[in-house]
């Protein structure tokens, strides 16, 4: 395990930590059945019937898993 040779000052520690930033997710806009839907790219989505009951998961138009 790496061990620092000298103590790091508070200002240097905080400056290093301040570089971590949250990134907003990139959403893909699609139109399905007249409704605009935003979804995450490369993720399976849940297919529901007209009553809202989840049926299965779909990716690129193919069924990939049961719910």
mmCIF file of C-alpha atoms in Angstrom:
data_model
loop_
_atom_site.group_PDB
_atom_site.id
_atom_site.type_symbol
_atom_site.label_atom_id
_atom_site.label_comp_id
_atom_site.label_asym_id
_atom_site.label_seq_id
_atom_site.Cartn_x
_atom_site.Cartn_y
_atom_site.Cartn_z
ATOM 1 C CA UNK A 1 0.000 0.000 0.000
ATOM 2 C CA UNK A 2 1.278 3.475 -0.887
ATOM 3 C CA UNK A 3 2.125 5.677 2.084
ATOM 4 C CA UNK A 4 2.712 9.430 1.672
ATOM 5 C CA UNK A 5 6.188 10.638 2.575
ATOM 6 C CA UNK A 6 4.942 13.982 3.913
ATOM 7 C CA UNK A 7 1.688 15.232 5.382
ATOM 8 C CA UNK A 8 -0.620 16.842 2.847
ATOM 9 C CA UNK A 9 -2.012 20.239 3.850
ATOM 10 C CA UNK A 10 -5.729 20.812 4.294
ATOM 11 C CA UNK A 11 -5.902 23.204 1.356
ATOM 12 C CA UNK A 12 -4.204 20.702 -0.974
ATOM 13 C CA UNK A 13 -6.441 17.878 0.236
ATOM 14 C CA UNK A 14 -9.595 19.932 -0.293
ATOM 15 C CA UNK A 15 -8.426 21.177 -3.681
ATOM 16 C CA UNK A 16 -7.862 17.581 -4.799
ATOM 17 C CA UNK A 17 -11.266 16.492 -3.529
ATOM 18 C CA UNK A 18 -13.035 19.440 -5.163
ATOM 19 C CA UNK A 19 -12.247 18.036 -8.616
ATOM 20 C CA UNK A 20 -14.900 15.311 -8.196
ATOM 21 C CA UNK A 21 -18.003 16.489 -10.031
ATOM 22 C CA UNK A 22 -21.420 14.989 -10.576
ATOM 23 C CA UNK A 23 -22.384 14.498 -14.224
ATOM 24 C CA UNK A 24 -25.958 14.783 -15.423
ATOM 25 C CA UNK A 25 -27.141 11.610 -17.198
ATOM 26 C CA UNK A 26 -27.467 11.820 -20.972
ATOM 27 C CA UNK A 27 -31.069 11.131 -21.901
ATOM 28 C CA UNK A 28 -32.355 9.960 -25.269
ATOM 29 C CA UNK A 29 -35.638 11.451 -26.508
ATOM 30 C CA UNK A 30 -37.976 9.034 -28.309
ATOM 31 C CA UNK A 31 -41.610 9.276 -29.362
ATOM 32 C CA UNK A 32 -43.721 6.193 -28.606
ATOM 33 C CA UNK A 33 -47.418 6.145 -29.372
ATOM 34 C CA UNK A 34 -47.617 9.930 -29.598
ATOM 35 C CA UNK A 35 -45.902 10.442 -26.226
ATOM 36 C CA UNK A 36 -42.400 11.845 -25.778
ATOM 37 C CA UNK A 37 -40.319 9.500 -23.618
ATOM 38 C CA UNK A 38 -36.864 10.209 -22.180
ATOM 39 C CA UNK A 39 -34.687 7.214 -21.309
ATOM 40 C CA UNK A 40 -31.086 6.330 -20.573
ATOM 41 C CA UNK A 41 -29.176 4.948 -23.568
ATOM 42 C CA UNK A 42 -28.043 1.305 -23.560
ATOM 43 C CA UNK A 43 -30.498 0.263 -20.832
ATOM 44 C CA UNK A 44 -33.294 -2.278 -20.980
ATOM 45 C CA UNK A 45 -36.742 -0.777 -20.494
ATOM 46 C CA UNK A 46 -39.826 -2.295 -18.912
ATOM 47 C CA UNK A 47 -42.716 -2.975 -21.296
ATOM 48 C CA UNK A 48 -46.151 -2.518 -19.726
ATOM 49 C CA UNK A 49 -49.651 -3.401 -20.881
ATOM 50 C CA UNK A 50 -52.467 -0.835 -21.121
ATOM 51 C CA UNK A 51 -53.292 -1.283 -17.412
ATOM 52 C CA UNK A 52 -49.703 -0.471 -16.413
ATOM 53 C CA UNK A 53 -48.726 -4.011 -15.375
ATOM 54 C CA UNK A 54 -45.062 -4.745 -16.190
ATOM 55 C CA UNK A 55 -44.759 -7.621 -18.669
ATOM 56 C CA UNK A 56 -41.076 -7.991 -19.630
ATOM 57 C CA UNK A 57 -37.865 -6.064 -20.262
ATOM 58 C CA UNK A 58 -36.921 -5.054 -23.785
ATOM 59 C CA UNK A 59 -33.655 -3.885 -25.387
ATOM 60 C CA UNK A 60 -33.332 -2.864 -29.043
ATOM 61 C CA UNK A 61 -36.804 -4.272 -29.773
ATOM 62 C CA UNK A 62 -36.050 -7.729 -28.324
ATOM 63 C CA UNK A 63 -37.280 -9.344 -25.132
ATOM 64 C CA UNK A 64 -34.315 -9.813 -22.778
ATOM 65 C CA UNK A 65 -35.841 -10.717 -19.396
ATOM 66 C CA UNK A 66 -39.064 -11.423 -17.551
ATOM 67 C CA UNK A 67 -40.144 -9.061 -14.790
#
